[in-house]
Short mmCIF file of C-alpha atoms and ligand atoms in Angstrom, two decimals:
data_model
loop_
_atom_site.label_atom_id
_atom_site.label_comp_id
_atom_site.label_asym_id
_atom_site.label_seq_id
_atom_site.Cartn_x
_atom_site.Cartn_y
_atom_site.Cartn_z
CA MET A 812 0.00 0.00 0.00
CA ASN A 813 1.38 3.38 -0.98
CA ILE A 814 0.13 6.00 1.48
CA GLU A 815 1.47 8.85 -0.72
CA SER A 816 -1.09 8.00 -3.41
CA LEU A 817 -3.90 8.24 -0.86
CA LEU A 818 -3.05 11.61 0.66
CA ALA A 819 -5.58 14.44 0.54
CA THR A 820 -4.56 17.41 -1.57
CA ARG A 821 -4.45 19.59 1.54
CA THR A 822 -1.45 17.63 2.84
CA SER A 823 0.70 19.35 0.22
CA HIS A 824 0.42 22.42 2.50
CA ILE A 825 1.57 20.55 5.60
CA LYS A 826 5.23 20.11 6.41
CA ALA A 827 6.72 18.37 9.44
CA SER A 828 7.47 21.11 11.96
CA ALA A 829 11.13 22.11 11.80
CA ILE A 830 11.00 22.56 15.54
CA ARG A 831 9.68 19.08 16.20
CA GLU A 832 12.51 17.73 14.01
CA LEU A 833 15.03 19.77 16.02
CA LEU A 834 13.52 18.58 19.26
CA LYS A 835 14.23 15.04 18.11
CA ILE A 836 17.93 15.93 17.76
CA ALA A 837 17.76 17.67 21.13
CA THR A 838 17.00 14.37 22.83
CA ASN A 839 20.35 12.92 21.65
CA PRO A 840 22.42 12.09 24.72
CA GLY A 841 24.68 14.98 25.77
CA MET A 842 22.96 17.57 23.57
CA ILE A 843 22.08 20.93 25.16
CA SER A 844 18.98 22.38 23.56
CA LEU A 845 17.80 25.98 23.53
CA GLY A 846 15.54 24.88 20.71
CA GLY A 847 12.33 23.73 22.32
CA GLY A 848 9.65 25.75 23.98
CA LEU A 849 8.92 23.33 26.77
CA PRO A 850 8.29 24.35 30.35
CA SER A 851 10.89 23.01 32.77
CA PRO A 852 9.89 19.64 34.26
CA GLU A 853 11.06 21.17 37.57
CA SER A 854 8.08 23.51 37.30
CA PHE A 855 5.51 20.70 37.38
CA PRO A 856 3.66 20.46 40.71
CA LEU A 857 3.92 16.68 41.14
CA ALA A 858 3.00 16.52 44.82
CA LEU A 859 0.10 18.91 44.31
CA ILE A 860 -1.22 16.85 41.39
CA GLU A 861 -1.14 13.77 43.62
CA GLU A 862 -3.17 15.66 46.22
CA LEU A 863 -5.60 17.02 43.62
CA THR A 864 -6.04 13.58 42.04
CA ASP A 865 -7.31 12.30 45.36
CA LYS A 866 -9.65 15.28 45.69
CA VAL A 867 -10.98 14.86 42.15
CA LEU A 868 -11.80 11.19 42.64
CA LYS A 869 -13.53 11.86 45.96
CA LYS A 870 -15.41 14.94 44.79
CA TYR A 871 -16.44 14.03 41.23
CA GLY A 872 -16.10 10.22 41.28
CA SER A 873 -17.02 8.60 37.97
CA ALA A 874 -18.19 11.93 36.51
CA ALA A 875 -14.48 12.80 36.12
CA LEU A 876 -14.07 9.74 33.89
CA GLN A 877 -17.25 10.16 31.85
CA TYR A 878 -17.80 11.88 28.48
CA ASP A 879 -18.73 15.50 29.13
CA LEU A 880 -20.06 18.63 27.46
CA THR A 881 -18.22 19.78 24.36
CA GLU A 882 -18.25 23.33 25.78
CA GLY A 883 -16.19 22.12 28.74
CA PHE A 884 -16.56 20.84 32.32
CA ILE A 885 -19.04 23.20 33.99
CA PRO A 886 -17.11 23.59 37.30
CA LEU A 887 -13.99 24.59 35.34
CA ARG A 888 -15.86 27.08 33.19
CA LYS A 889 -17.32 28.58 36.38
CA ALA A 890 -13.86 28.77 37.98
CA LEU A 891 -12.55 30.50 34.87
CA ILE A 892 -15.12 33.30 35.27
CA ASP A 893 -13.13 34.46 38.34
CA TYR A 894 -9.78 33.83 36.67
CA CYS A 895 -10.87 35.97 33.71
CA LYS A 896 -12.00 38.71 36.11
CA SER A 897 -8.53 38.65 37.71
CA ILE A 898 -6.98 39.48 34.34
CA GLY A 899 -9.55 42.14 33.51
CA ILE A 900 -11.84 40.13 31.24
CA THR A 901 -15.55 40.19 32.00
CA ALA A 902 -17.08 36.92 30.87
CA GLY A 903 -19.98 34.68 31.79
CA MET A 904 -19.85 30.91 31.52
CA GLU A 905 -21.57 31.17 28.12
CA HIS A 906 -18.43 32.93 26.82
CA ILE A 907 -15.86 30.43 28.16
CA TYR A 908 -15.00 27.18 26.38
CA ILE A 909 -12.40 24.51 27.06
CA THR A 910 -10.20 23.01 24.34
CA SER A 911 -7.53 20.31 24.13
CA GLY A 912 -4.67 22.78 24.55
CA SER A 913 -4.67 26.10 22.75
CA GLN A 914 -3.61 23.99 19.80
CA GLY A 915 -7.04 22.35 19.81
CA PHE A 916 -8.52 25.84 19.61
CA LEU A 917 -6.28 26.88 16.70
CA ASP A 918 -7.14 23.78 14.70
CA SER A 919 -10.90 24.11 15.27
CA LEU A 920 -10.69 27.80 14.39
CA GLY A 921 -9.00 26.94 11.10
CA LYS A 922 -11.61 24.30 10.39
CA LEU A 923 -14.42 26.75 11.13
CA LEU A 924 -13.18 29.80 9.25
CA ILE A 925 -10.59 29.00 6.59
CA THR A 926 -11.67 28.12 3.07
CA PRO A 927 -8.62 27.21 0.89
CA GLY A 928 -6.87 30.41 -0.18
CA ASP A 929 -8.35 32.60 2.58
CA LEU A 930 -6.04 35.21 4.04
CA VAL A 931 -4.99 35.30 7.69
CA ALA A 932 -3.09 38.35 9.00
CA VAL A 933 -0.10 37.35 11.13
CA GLU A 934 2.88 39.02 12.75
CA GLY A 935 6.22 38.27 11.10
CA PRO A 936 7.57 36.32 12.96
CA THR A 937 4.68 34.40 14.47
CA TYR A 938 3.89 31.21 16.38
CA LEU A 939 4.84 28.29 14.18
CA ALA A 940 2.19 25.87 15.47
CA ALA A 941 -0.52 28.40 14.57
CA LEU A 942 0.78 28.48 10.98
CA GLN A 943 0.82 24.69 10.99
CA ALA A 944 -2.77 24.53 12.19
CA PHE A 945 -3.96 27.06 9.59
CA ASN A 946 -1.81 25.55 6.80
CA ALA A 947 -3.82 22.34 7.01
CA TYR A 948 -6.87 24.37 5.92
CA GLU A 949 -4.84 25.93 3.09
CA ALA A 950 -4.63 29.45 4.49
CA LYS A 951 -2.55 32.15 2.85
CA TYR A 952 -0.90 34.83 4.95
CA VAL A 953 -0.47 38.59 4.97
CA LYS A 954 2.37 39.78 7.15
CA MET A 955 1.82 42.62 9.61
CA GLU A 956 4.99 44.53 10.47
CA THR A 957 6.47 44.56 13.96
CA ASP A 958 9.20 46.53 15.75
CA ASP A 959 10.74 46.32 19.24
CA GLU A 960 7.30 46.90 20.74
CA GLY A 961 5.59 44.17 18.74
CA LEU A 962 2.79 44.58 16.22
CA ILE A 963 2.59 48.03 14.61
CA PRO A 964 -1.08 49.12 14.63
CA GLU A 965 -0.75 51.15 11.41
CA SER A 966 0.54 48.06 9.62
CA MET A 967 -2.45 46.07 10.86
CA GLU A 968 -4.75 48.80 9.59
CA GLU A 969 -3.05 48.81 6.17
CA VAL A 970 -3.59 45.06 5.96
CA LEU A 971 -7.26 45.33 6.91
CA LYS A 972 -7.77 48.19 4.47
CA ASN A 973 -6.13 46.45 1.51
CA HIS A 974 -6.95 42.79 2.00
CA LYS A 975 -9.97 40.72 2.80
CA VAL A 976 -8.60 38.79 5.78
CA LYS A 977 -10.58 36.18 7.67
CA PHE A 978 -8.96 37.11 10.98
CA VAL A 979 -5.94 38.71 12.61
CA TYR A 980 -3.80 36.40 14.75
CA THR A 981 -1.53 37.98 17.37
CA VAL A 982 0.45 36.95 20.46
CA PRO A 983 0.66 40.34 22.20
CA THR A 984 2.50 39.40 25.41
CA PHE A 985 6.01 37.87 25.47
CA GLN A 986 5.42 36.62 21.98
CA ASN A 987 6.61 33.24 20.83
CA PRO A 988 9.10 33.47 19.18
CA SER A 989 10.22 37.10 19.62
CA GLY A 990 9.58 37.63 23.35
CA LYS A 991 8.13 41.06 22.44
CA THR A 992 5.19 42.70 24.17
CA ILE A 993 2.71 45.22 22.80
CA LYS A 994 2.34 48.15 25.23
CA THR A 995 -1.02 49.55 26.40
CA LYS A 996 -1.21 52.50 23.99
CA ARG A 997 -0.77 50.20 20.99
CA ARG A 998 -3.27 47.72 22.39
CA GLU A 999 -5.81 50.53 22.54
CA GLN A 1000 -5.04 51.49 18.94
CA ILE A 1001 -5.31 47.87 17.82
CA ALA A 1002 -8.66 47.51 19.61
CA GLU A 1003 -9.97 50.69 17.96
CA ILE A 1004 -8.88 49.55 14.50
CA ILE A 1005 -10.35 46.09 14.88
CA LYS A 1006 -13.67 47.67 15.94
CA LYS A 1007 -13.53 50.21 13.11
CA TYR A 1008 -13.19 47.43 10.50
CA ASP A 1009 -15.54 45.15 12.46
CA ALA A 1010 -12.93 42.42 12.02
CA LEU A 1011 -12.04 39.38 14.13
CA LEU A 1012 -8.83 39.28 16.16
CA ILE A 1013 -7.43 36.22 17.94
CA GLU A 1014 -5.43 37.18 21.05
CA ASP A 1015 -3.26 34.19 21.93
CA ASP A 1016 -1.93 34.65 25.45
CA PRO A 1017 -0.10 31.66 26.91
CA TYR A 1018 2.67 33.60 28.69
CA SER A 1019 1.36 36.73 30.44
CA ALA A 1020 1.33 35.03 33.87
CA LEU A 1021 5.09 34.45 33.53
CA ARG A 1022 6.13 38.08 34.11
CA TYR A 1023 9.60 38.71 35.53
CA SER A 1024 9.60 42.52 35.47
CA GLY A 1025 7.20 45.41 34.78
CA ASP A 1026 3.45 45.65 35.32
CA ALA A 1027 0.67 43.50 33.91
CA LEU A 1028 -1.00 44.94 30.81
CA PRO A 1029 -4.68 44.98 29.88
CA THR A 1030 -5.79 42.43 27.30
CA ILE A 1031 -6.98 43.56 23.86
CA LYS A 1032 -10.06 41.42 24.58
CA SER A 1033 -11.00 43.78 27.44
CA MET A 1034 -10.92 46.71 24.99
CA ALA A 1035 -12.87 45.15 22.11
CA PRO A 1036 -14.85 42.26 23.61
CA ASP A 1037 -17.17 41.73 20.62
CA ASN A 1038 -14.35 41.51 18.08
CA VAL A 1039 -11.70 39.58 19.99
CA VAL A 1040 -11.40 35.92 20.91
CA TYR A 1041 -8.99 35.50 23.83
CA VAL A 1042 -7.23 32.13 24.06
CA SER A 1043 -4.98 30.85 26.81
CA THR A 1044 -3.69 27.62 28.29
CA PHE A 1045 -2.82 25.71 31.43
CA SER A 1046 0.38 24.50 29.71
CA LYS A 1047 2.70 27.13 31.20
CA ILE A 1048 1.06 27.59 34.61
CA PHE A 1049 0.14 24.00 35.49
CA ALA A 1050 1.28 21.19 33.17
CA PRO A 1051 1.31 20.93 29.35
CA GLY A 1052 0.73 17.18 29.38
CA LEU A 1053 -2.79 17.74 30.65
CA ARG A 1054 -3.54 19.39 27.26
CA LEU A 1055 -5.89 22.05 28.57
CA GLY A 1056 -6.61 25.33 26.87
CA PHE A 1057 -9.57 27.68 27.02
CA PHE A 1058 -11.00 30.55 25.03
CA VAL A 1059 -13.28 33.46 25.73
CA ALA A 1060 -15.47 34.46 22.81
CA PRO A 1061 -18.72 36.10 21.84
CA GLU A 1062 -21.40 33.43 22.36
CA GLN A 1063 -22.14 33.13 18.66
CA VAL A 1064 -18.49 32.26 17.89
CA GLY A 1065 -18.41 29.81 20.80
CA ARG A 1066 -21.49 28.00 19.53
CA TRP A 1067 -19.92 27.45 16.11
CA MET A 1068 -16.64 26.30 17.64
CA VAL A 1069 -18.56 23.75 19.70
CA ILE A 1070 -20.14 22.30 16.57
CA VAL A 1071 -16.69 21.95 15.01
CA LYS A 1072 -15.15 20.47 18.16
CA GLN A 1073 -17.87 17.81 18.30
CA GLY A 1074 -16.30 16.36 15.16
CA VAL A 1075 -12.76 16.69 16.50
CA ASP A 1076 -12.73 15.15 19.97
CA LEU A 1077 -16.28 15.38 21.44
CA ASN A 1078 -14.87 16.89 24.61
CA THR A 1079 -11.57 17.82 26.24
CA CYS A 1080 -10.30 15.25 28.79
CA THR A 1081 -12.81 15.45 31.64
CA TYR A 1082 -10.33 14.21 34.22
CA ALA A 1083 -7.74 16.87 33.36
CA GLN A 1084 -10.47 19.52 33.50
CA ALA A 1085 -11.48 18.34 36.98
CA LEU A 1086 -7.84 18.61 38.12
CA ALA A 1087 -7.60 22.15 36.75
CA THR A 1088 -10.86 23.05 38.51
CA GLU A 1089 -9.42 22.03 41.86
CA TYR A 1090 -6.16 23.83 41.03
CA LEU A 1091 -8.01 27.11 40.40
CA THR A 1092 -10.63 26.89 43.13
CA GLY A 1093 -8.15 25.64 45.76
CA ASP A 1094 -6.12 28.85 45.50
CA TYR A 1095 -2.92 27.10 44.42
CA LEU A 1096 -2.35 29.10 41.25
CA ASP A 1097 -0.71 32.27 42.58
CA ALA A 1098 1.74 30.44 44.83
CA HIS A 1099 2.67 28.00 42.07
CA VAL A 1100 3.14 30.67 39.42
CA LYS A 1101 5.45 32.52 41.87
CA LYS A 1102 7.52 29.33 42.10
CA ILE A 1103 7.74 29.04 38.31
CA ILE A 1104 8.83 32.67 38.06
CA SER A 1105 11.52 32.19 40.70
CA LEU A 1106 12.84 29.28 38.63
CA TYR A 1107 12.89 31.13 35.27
CA LYS A 1108 13.77 34.72 36.18
CA PRO A 1109 17.41 34.05 37.14
CA LYS A 1110 17.85 32.12 33.87
CA VAL A 1111 16.87 35.25 31.94
CA ASP A 1112 19.66 37.16 33.69
CA VAL A 1113 22.20 34.43 32.98
CA MET A 1114 21.27 34.30 29.30
CA ALA A 1115 21.41 38.10 28.97
CA ASP A 1116 24.91 38.20 30.50
CA ALA A 1117 26.11 35.33 28.32
CA LEU A 1118 24.80 36.99 25.13
CA LYS A 1119 26.66 40.16 26.11
CA ASP A 1120 29.84 38.18 26.68
CA TYR A 1121 29.83 35.79 23.74
CA PHE A 1122 27.85 37.10 20.75
CA PRO A 1123 29.34 39.33 18.04
CA GLU A 1124 28.27 42.93 18.61
CA GLU A 1125 26.18 43.20 15.43
CA TYR A 1126 23.75 40.66 16.91
CA LYS A 1127 20.93 42.55 18.71
CA TRP A 1128 18.50 41.29 21.32
CA THR A 1129 16.40 42.62 24.17
CA LYS A 1130 15.96 41.07 27.57
CA PRO A 1131 12.32 39.85 27.72
CA ASP A 1132 10.12 40.97 30.64
CA GLY A 1133 8.54 37.52 30.74
CA GLY A 1134 7.79 34.34 28.83
CA MET A 1135 10.25 31.74 27.67
CA PHE A 1136 12.35 33.18 24.84
CA PHE A 1137 15.14 35.52 23.74
CA TRP A 1138 15.03 36.63 20.14
CA VAL A 1139 18.30 37.56 18.45
CA GLN A 1140 18.49 39.55 15.23
CA GLY A 1141 21.66 39.48 13.14
CA PRO A 1142 22.44 40.49 9.56
CA ASN A 1143 20.55 38.52 6.90
CA THR A 1144 23.89 37.72 5.21
CA ILE A 1145 24.35 34.73 7.52
CA ASP A 1146 21.61 32.12 7.51
CA MET A 1147 21.12 30.91 11.07
CA GLU A 1148 20.23 27.46 9.75
CA ASP A 1149 23.89 27.15 8.65
CA VAL A 1150 25.01 28.31 12.10
CA SER A 1151 22.67 25.83 13.78
CA LYS A 1152 24.28 22.96 11.82
CA ILE A 1153 27.68 23.95 13.22
CA SER A 1154 26.40 24.37 16.76
CA ILE A 1155 24.53 21.02 16.63
CA SER A 1156 27.82 19.36 15.64
CA LYS A 1157 29.23 20.90 18.85
CA GLY A 1158 26.32 19.57 20.93
CA VAL A 1159 24.11 22.68 21.13
CA GLY A 1160 20.71 23.08 19.41
CA PHE A 1161 18.60 26.18 18.81
CA VAL A 1162 15.86 27.17 16.37
CA PRO A 1163 16.72 29.39 13.40
CA GLY A 1164 14.18 32.23 13.43
CA LYS A 1165 13.32 31.98 9.73
CA PHE A 1166 10.97 29.07 10.43
CA PHE A 1167 8.64 31.48 12.23
CA TYR A 1168 8.01 33.67 9.19
CA PRO A 1169 5.37 32.94 6.56
CA ASN A 1170 8.22 33.78 4.15
CA PRO A 1171 11.44 32.33 5.68
CA ASP A 1172 13.69 34.70 3.67
CA ASP A 1173 12.48 37.52 5.93
CA GLY A 1174 14.22 36.05 8.96
CA LEU A 1175 17.50 34.47 7.79
CA GLY A 1176 19.60 36.24 10.44
CA THR A 1177 17.31 35.59 13.39
CA MET A 1178 17.19 32.95 16.09
CA ARG A 1179 14.99 31.97 19.03
CA LEU A 1180 16.67 30.91 22.24
CA ASN A 1181 14.73 29.15 25.00
CA PHE A 1182 16.05 29.24 28.55
CA THR A 1183 13.50 27.32 30.62
CA CYS A 1184 14.80 23.76 30.36
CA VAL A 1185 18.53 24.33 30.85
CA SER A 1186 20.71 25.00 33.89
CA HIS A 1187 22.67 28.23 34.37
CA GLU A 1188 25.92 26.46 33.44
CA GLN A 1189 24.30 24.96 30.33
CA ILE A 1190 23.02 28.39 29.27
CA LYS A 1191 26.53 29.89 29.48
CA HIS A 1192 28.09 26.97 27.61
CA ALA A 1193 25.36 26.96 24.93
CA ILE A 1194 25.54 30.70 24.27
CA LYS A 1195 29.33 30.56 24.03
CA THR A 1196 29.06 27.64 21.58
CA ILE A 1197 26.49 29.44 19.39
CA GLY A 1198 28.59 32.63 19.50
CA ASP A 1199 31.65 30.60 18.38
CA SER A 1200 29.56 28.94 15.64
CA ILE A 1201 28.48 32.35 14.29
CA LYS A 1202 32.13 33.45 14.19
CA GLU A 1203 33.09 30.20 12.41
CA GLU A 1204 30.39 30.75 9.77
CA LYS A 1205 31.48 34.39 9.33
CA ASP A 1206 35.10 33.27 8.80
CA LYS A 1207 33.97 30.62 6.31
CA ARG A 1208 32.24 33.34 4.30
CA GLY A 1209 35.04 35.86 4.72
CA ILE A 1210 32.77 38.27 6.60
CA LYS A 1211 34.51 40.62 9.07
C1 LIG B 2531 1.92 31.32 21.11
C2 LIG B 2531 1.52 30.05 21.75
N1 LIG B 2531 0.23 29.70 21.78
C3 LIG B 2531 -0.16 28.60 22.44
C4 LIG B 2531 0.75 27.79 23.08
C5 LIG B 2531 0.29 26.66 23.98
O1 LIG B 2531 -0.12 25.60 23.35
P1 LIG B 2531 -0.92 24.44 24.13
O2 LIG B 2531 -1.95 25.08 25.00
O3 LIG B 2531 -1.50 23.67 23.02
O4 LIG B 2531 0.07 23.68 24.94
C6 LIG B 2531 2.09 28.04 23.01
C7 LIG B 2531 3.06 27.11 23.58
O5 LIG B 2531 4.15 26.92 23.13
C8 LIG B 2531 2.49 29.23 22.35
O6 LIG B 2531 3.77 29.58 22.34
#
């Protein structure tokens, strides 16, 4: 049997994720990887999950193991009303829906809205797994420009004025991959523009709880509730293996998403939802997030110092206020994929930034560096190795 001859035409738009391939290399013994985007296993609350498991079984019994509503486990949706309030989003249970990770949301969204050839407006660079989800539905992309403060509102407006886009997709806080954050003034402008064009904006926000410096910012959702779908996840503040995401949407959008999700997975894992309910209602979240921050924040400092010490001076980066990534921008004359081959041969992996652009040529000189899963010593060693690999590639090409 030849599977290739059976493939649907849409598979021609799907490539294996470059990051997943790199993560495979990263598991080679002895390899240090700044390539993934995984939370540190040290951040997982194992003892707490044991305690909550006991509570879940006692409190919900077999209901925690039964099929459940596609919209999500009612106690969790109720608990999320308060969580949303704590981040400035006013929502009733009829606006809150649970998905199998944010990824489950992105896929269902693509299924619901994208007809082959439809345009989606994205930041360049943007979250690779969102592109992968939308690619399967044969989306095309329009790039919105960004600078050090993230998405430029005027660029978004130009895109909305000149193209018929199905929706705008943005990661406004500690963006993956760039670590950049859109400040309040721009958020207000973005909200005004999205209302003016009566368009749909997806605000993907997995990282805002992981803030190491500065003050929390209002969500775009809070400024344009009827035009924005807010999506977030338990992956960075609890455990990614539970595969729990949620979104807050106008009821009409939610209802359609539920119809789509019925064909995808019927419902998100009931048992995981019950665990998350107890996590939120038992007041464990704040204390646990503080622990995660105390684990990651010093790593940011170590990586910033190492970049200062070991990278050629033409390579620019900014220390992120939160999240899980540094983004480094160098001249486009050196393709970071070539540098990554050298550094992998020396036992250090990272992700070339070009993979995060709809058009990879836009990001040849960029790279994303993750710091959550490596020790301080490993960070120093890895940054020195990548710095040396850049110099080696420059020498090879006779670049001063
Ligand atoms: C921008 C973005 N969205 C969503 C997610 C979370 O995905 P999930 O909830 O499927 O684990 C991530 C995690 O890497 C991310 O970086």
